[in-house]
Each structure stands twice: as structure tokens, then as C-alpha cells.
Amino acid sequence: MGIINVTPDSFSDGGLISDKAILLDQVAQMIENGADIIDIGGESTRPFAPEVSVREELDRVIPAICAVRRRFQIPISVDTVKAEVARQAIDAGADIINDISGLSHDPAMISVAVSHDVPVIIMHMQGTPRDMQVNPRYDDVVGEITAALASRIAWAAGKGLAKEKIIIDPGIGFGKTAAHNLTILRNLRKFTSLGCPLLVGHSRKSFIGSILSLADPHERDEATAVLSALCVWNGASIIRVHDVARTVQAVKMTLSVMNGNFPDQA
């Protein structure tokens, strides 16, 4: 999954997509490099990022989704916690809802997902982007996230969302310390016990910079690719990244080792 942020303030690529031509060039490059899904977001979820209005988020994401849908057939996910943004995004051509709040921010989101019968990414987050990195605490980070995701899966299923439509994301960097993130990555396969495809979004995140002393997020793509390989080895089905090319190479090599053959023969 390739990340497209149409925001002015995202931690890695905020403000870089300033017009439609740049957007389409970037999407075309991601597809050429092997992306299977394009994830488009109009509100930064970096720590302490301010919340944007529905109108402002719509003005950012709907033109982008329309432009990508007109040019490409690739599945599009919309990264939003707002039901109205998700509804209009699907009408504009999006295929998947990526909700970092795990369908908890907007009570109307579950109705949008059920009525449109689209896949939903349910992510775990402790707190909100405004406070999630203020002393996050867990007694058992993997066990607590597993229980929280299980609860959200059961809740969504009870509201009419087919379990087959649910993708889970443990939420690397969302209300977690660097130590929490490493524990999650080390125990990633445990989340597959929930019976849903597992997405991991570790790309260019600050814990990589802390460990490797890399202040610039753009210098973290090699480390991101290494982690992508480990994630696939440990059961991840979808890897959400900024640099698609490096991660596709890492994933193909990992699958070759896992399966004992070439990826296109697997």
C-alpha cells in the first residue's frame, strides 16, 4: 500500500503534493514500483497534529481521489476518521476505509461501511493524535492491543459489518513508545489469531529515527524495507509505506525465502 498524503503538515511528506500532476506522477510511480493499493489521506495523524474540519478534509481528498480514479484502476483507500469524508470518498471512487480510530471517532462511520459494503481497516490507537504520545502505558502491549482489536471486530460484526471485510492494524507509533513498537513487531504473528488480514504501518516513523539517529524521515526508507520484510515473515498481509520500491524488493525476497521459489511462481 502506497501512502499519498494530500496534507500540508504530515511528518514525512506534508506539502509535497501541491498539484494534480505531481499527485498522478507519484501514484503512477508507486504502481510501477509494485503498489497494489493507494492510500489517500487529507488530515495529518502525526503526534499533536491539529484536527481539520470536514470541509477542509473533503477539499483535500475528494479531488485527489477523483483524479486517481479517472486515471488508474488500482484500489484506493481513504485515510479518515470522519464518516462524511468516507461516504463522499467512496462515492468518488475509493474502495476501502482506513480509520485510525478503529471506527470509534465518528458514530456514523460504521453505517457508512455497512451500507457501502466496503473493506475497513480497524487500527488500534491509545488516545488521539493530540495526546497519544503523552506517556503511553501498557501492562501487556501485545495482549491489550489484541483484546482491543478483538472487541472492535466483535462490535463491528454486531453492527452488520462482515468479518471478511475487516483488516486489522496494531497501530505502530499511535500511542506507543519505541519499546512498545519493537515488542509489537517482534510479536506480530500473534495478531493473526484474530482471523483478519493484518496491515502494518511502520514507514519512516520516529522510532526508526531514534534507533538509527536519522532525523530526516526520508533517510529511513532502507530501515523501513527491512522491517517490511520482517512483517511479512511474521504474518502481515498489507504493508503501508511511502517508498514502495524498496519495500516491494524486500517483500519479494522474503517471499522467495519463505516459499522456496520465485514470487511469481508462488
Coordinates of C-alpha atoms in Angstrom, one line a residue:
M1 CA 0.0 0.0 0.0
G2 CA 1.5 3.3 -1.1
I3 CA 0.9 6.4 1.0
I4 CA -0.4 9.6 -0.5
N5 CA -0.7 12.5 1.9
V6 CA -2.6 15.5 0.5
T7 CA -1.8 17.5 3.6
P8 CA 0.4 20.5 4.3
D9 CA 1.7 19.1 7.6
S10 CA 2.3 15.3 7.6
F11 CA 5.5 14.3 9.3
S12 CA 7.2 12.8 6.2
D13 CA 5.7 14.3 3.1
G14 CA 3.5 17.1 4.1
G15 CA 3.0 19.7 1.4
L16 CA 4.9 17.8 -1.2
I17 CA 1.9 17.1 -3.4
S18 CA 0.9 20.6 -4.5
D19 CA -1.0 19.9 -7.7
K20 CA -2.7 17.2 -9.7
A21 CA 0.2 16.5 -12.0
I22 CA 2.5 15.8 -9.0
L23 CA -0.1 13.6 -7.5
L24 CA -0.7 11.5 -10.6
D25 CA 3.1 11.2 -11.2
Q26 CA 3.6 9.9 -7.7
V27 CA 0.7 7.4 -8.0
A28 CA 2.0 6.2 -11.4
Q29 CA 5.5 5.7 -9.9
M30 CA 4.0 3.7 -6.9
I31 CA 2.0 1.5 -9.3
E32 CA 5.1 0.9 -11.5
N33 CA 7.1 0.0 -8.4
G34 CA 4.5 -2.6 -7.3
A35 CA 1.9 -1.0 -5.2
D36 CA -1.4 -2.9 -5.0
I37 CA -3.4 -0.2 -3.1
I38 CA -3.1 3.6 -2.9
D39 CA -4.0 5.1 0.5
I40 CA -5.0 8.8 0.3
G41 CA -5.3 11.0 3.4
G42 CA -6.2 14.6 4.0
E43 CA -5.6 15.0 7.7
S44 CA -2.2 14.6 9.4
T45 CA -2.1 11.9 12.1
R46 CA 1.3 12.8 13.4
P47 CA 1.5 13.4 17.2
F48 CA -0.1 16.6 18.3
A49 CA -1.4 17.4 14.8
P50 CA -4.5 19.7 14.9
E51 CA -7.8 18.3 13.8
V52 CA -9.1 19.7 10.5
S53 CA -12.7 20.3 9.6
V54 CA -14.8 18.0 7.4
R55 CA -15.0 20.7 4.8
E56 CA -11.2 21.2 4.7
E57 CA -10.5 17.4 4.6
L58 CA -13.1 17.0 1.8
D59 CA -11.5 19.8 -0.2
R60 CA -8.2 17.9 0.0
V61 CA -9.1 14.3 -0.6
I62 CA -12.1 14.3 -3.0
P63 CA -10.3 16.0 -5.9
A64 CA -7.3 13.7 -5.3
I65 CA -9.4 10.5 -5.3
C66 CA -11.4 11.6 -8.4
A67 CA -8.1 12.3 -10.2
V68 CA -6.6 9.0 -9.3
R69 CA -9.8 7.1 -10.1
R70 CA -10.1 8.7 -13.5
R71 CA -6.5 7.7 -14.4
F72 CA -5.9 4.3 -12.6
Q73 CA -7.9 1.1 -11.8
I74 CA -5.9 0.4 -8.6
P75 CA -7.9 0.1 -5.4
I76 CA -8.0 3.3 -3.3
S77 CA -8.3 3.5 0.5
V78 CA -9.3 6.7 2.2
D79 CA -7.5 7.5 5.4
T80 CA -10.1 9.3 7.5
V81 CA -11.9 9.1 10.8
K82 CA -14.9 11.1 9.6
A83 CA -18.0 9.4 8.2
E84 CA -18.9 12.1 5.8
V85 CA -15.4 12.2 4.3
A86 CA -15.6 8.4 3.9
R87 CA -19.0 8.5 2.3
Q88 CA -18.0 11.1 -0.2
A89 CA -14.7 9.4 -0.9
I90 CA -16.4 6.1 -1.7
D91 CA -18.8 8.0 -4.0
A92 CA -15.8 9.5 -5.7
G93 CA -14.2 6.1 -6.3
A94 CA -12.5 4.9 -3.0
D95 CA -12.8 1.2 -2.3
I96 CA -11.6 0.9 1.4
I97 CA -12.0 2.9 4.6
N98 CA -8.8 3.3 6.6
D99 CA -9.9 4.5 10.1
I100 CA -7.1 5.0 12.6
S101 CA -9.7 5.4 15.4
G102 CA -10.9 1.8 14.8
L103 CA -14.4 3.2 14.0
S104 CA -14.7 4.9 17.3
H105 CA -14.3 8.6 16.4
D106 CA -17.4 9.1 14.4
P107 CA -20.5 7.1 15.4
A108 CA -21.8 7.3 11.8
M109 CA -18.7 5.6 10.3
I110 CA -20.0 2.0 10.9
S111 CA -23.2 2.8 9.0
V112 CA -21.2 4.2 6.0
A113 CA -19.0 1.0 6.0
V114 CA -22.0 -1.4 6.2
S115 CA -24.2 0.4 3.7
H116 CA -21.4 0.7 1.1
D117 CA -20.2 -2.9 1.9
V118 CA -16.5 -1.9 1.7
P119 CA -13.5 -3.3 3.5
V120 CA -12.5 -1.3 6.6
I121 CA -9.1 -1.1 8.3
I122 CA -9.5 -1.0 12.0
M123 CA -6.5 0.4 13.8
H124 CA -5.5 0.4 17.4
M125 CA -4.6 3.7 19.0
Q126 CA -4.3 4.7 22.6
G127 CA -5.7 8.2 22.9
T128 CA -5.9 10.6 19.9
P129 CA -3.3 12.2 17.7
R130 CA -3.5 15.2 20.0
D131 CA -2.5 13.2 23.1
M132 CA -1.4 9.7 22.1
Q133 CA 2.3 10.2 22.7
V134 CA 1.8 11.7 26.2
N135 CA 3.2 8.9 28.3
P136 CA 1.6 5.9 26.6
R137 CA 1.4 3.0 29.1
Y138 CA 0.6 -0.7 28.8
D139 CA 1.0 -3.7 31.2
D140 CA 1.0 -6.1 28.2
V141 CA 1.1 -4.1 25.0
V142 CA 0.5 -7.1 22.7
G143 CA -2.2 -8.6 24.8
E144 CA -4.0 -5.3 25.3
I145 CA -3.9 -4.5 21.6
T146 CA -5.1 -8.0 20.7
A147 CA -8.0 -7.7 23.2
A148 CA -8.9 -4.2 22.0
L149 CA -8.9 -5.2 18.3
A150 CA -11.0 -8.3 19.1
S151 CA -13.5 -6.1 20.9
R152 CA -13.8 -3.8 17.9
I153 CA -14.1 -6.7 15.4
A154 CA -17.0 -8.1 17.5
W155 CA -18.6 -4.7 17.8
A156 CA -18.4 -4.0 14.1
A157 CA -19.7 -7.5 13.2
G158 CA -22.6 -6.9 15.6
K159 CA -23.4 -3.8 13.7
G160 CA -23.6 -5.7 10.4
L161 CA -20.0 -5.4 9.0
A162 CA -19.0 -8.8 7.7
K163 CA -15.8 -10.0 9.3
E164 CA -14.4 -10.8 5.9
K165 CA -14.4 -7.0 5.3
I166 CA -12.2 -6.2 8.3
I167 CA -8.5 -5.6 8.2
I168 CA -6.6 -5.0 11.4
D169 CA -3.7 -2.7 12.2
P170 CA -1.9 -2.7 15.6
G171 CA -1.1 1.0 15.1
I172 CA 2.7 1.3 15.2
G173 CA 3.5 4.7 16.6
F174 CA -0.1 5.5 17.7
G175 CA 0.1 5.8 21.5
K176 CA 3.2 3.6 21.7
T177 CA 6.8 4.2 22.8
A178 CA 9.7 2.9 20.7
A179 CA 9.9 -0.1 23.1
H180 CA 6.2 -0.8 22.5
N181 CA 6.7 -0.6 18.7
L182 CA 9.5 -3.1 18.9
T183 CA 7.5 -5.5 21.1
I184 CA 4.6 -5.3 18.6
L185 CA 6.9 -6.0 15.6
R186 CA 8.5 -8.9 17.5
N187 CA 5.2 -10.5 18.3
L188 CA 3.3 -9.5 15.1
R189 CA 2.1 -13.0 14.3
K190 CA 0.0 -13.2 17.5
F191 CA -2.4 -10.7 15.9
T192 CA -3.2 -13.1 13.1
S193 CA -5.0 -15.2 15.7
L194 CA -7.9 -12.7 15.3
G195 CA -8.6 -14.1 11.8
C196 CA -8.4 -10.9 9.8
P197 CA -5.8 -9.7 7.3
L198 CA -3.0 -7.8 9.2
L199 CA -1.8 -4.4 8.0
V200 CA 1.4 -2.8 9.4
G201 CA 2.3 0.9 9.0
H202 CA 5.8 1.5 10.3
S203 CA 7.1 3.6 7.4
R204 CA 9.7 6.3 8.3
K205 CA 8.4 6.5 11.8
S206 CA 10.2 8.2 14.6
F207 CA 11.3 5.1 16.5
I208 CA 13.4 4.2 13.4
G209 CA 15.0 7.6 13.6
S210 CA 15.6 7.2 17.3
I211 CA 17.3 3.9 16.9
L212 CA 19.4 4.8 13.9
S213 CA 19.9 8.5 14.7
L214 CA 18.2 9.6 11.5
A215 CA 16.4 12.9 12.0
D216 CA 15.2 13.2 8.4
P217 CA 12.3 10.8 7.8
H218 CA 13.4 10.4 4.1
E219 CA 16.6 8.7 5.3
R220 CA 14.6 5.9 7.0
D221 CA 13.5 4.0 3.8
E222 CA 16.1 1.3 4.0
A223 CA 15.3 0.5 7.6
T224 CA 11.6 0.6 6.7
A225 CA 12.2 -2.0 4.0
V226 CA 14.0 -4.3 6.5
L227 CA 11.1 -4.0 8.8
S228 CA 8.7 -4.7 6.0
A229 CA 10.4 -8.0 5.3
L230 CA 10.2 -8.9 9.0
C231 CA 6.5 -8.0 9.0
V232 CA 5.7 -10.3 6.0
W233 CA 7.8 -13.0 7.6
N234 CA 5.6 -12.6 10.8
G235 CA 2.2 -12.7 9.1
A236 CA 1.5 -9.3 7.7
S237 CA -0.7 -9.2 4.6
I238 CA -0.5 -5.5 3.8
I239 CA 2.5 -3.1 4.3
R240 CA 1.7 0.6 4.3
V241 CA 4.8 2.6 3.1
H242 CA 6.0 5.8 1.5
D243 CA 8.8 4.2 -0.6
V244 CA 7.1 1.3 -2.4
A245 CA 10.1 0.3 -4.5
R246 CA 12.3 -0.7 -1.6
T247 CA 9.6 -2.5 0.3
V248 CA 8.5 -4.5 -2.8
Q249 CA 12.1 -5.7 -3.3
A250 CA 12.3 -6.6 0.4
V251 CA 8.9 -8.4 0.3
K252 CA 9.7 -10.3 -2.9
M253 CA 13.0 -11.6 -1.4
T254 CA 11.2 -12.5 1.8
L255 CA 8.5 -14.5 -0.1
S256 CA 11.2 -16.2 -2.1
V257 CA 12.9 -17.4 1.1
M258 CA 9.6 -18.4 2.7
N259 CA 8.2 -20.3 -0.3
G260 CA 11.4 -21.6 -1.7
N261 CA 10.7 -20.3 -5.2
F262 CA 10.2 -17.1 -7.1
P263 CA 7.3 -14.9 -6.1
D264 CA 5.6 -15.1 -9.5
Q265 CA 5.7 -18.9 -9.2
A266 CA 4.3 -19.0 -5.7

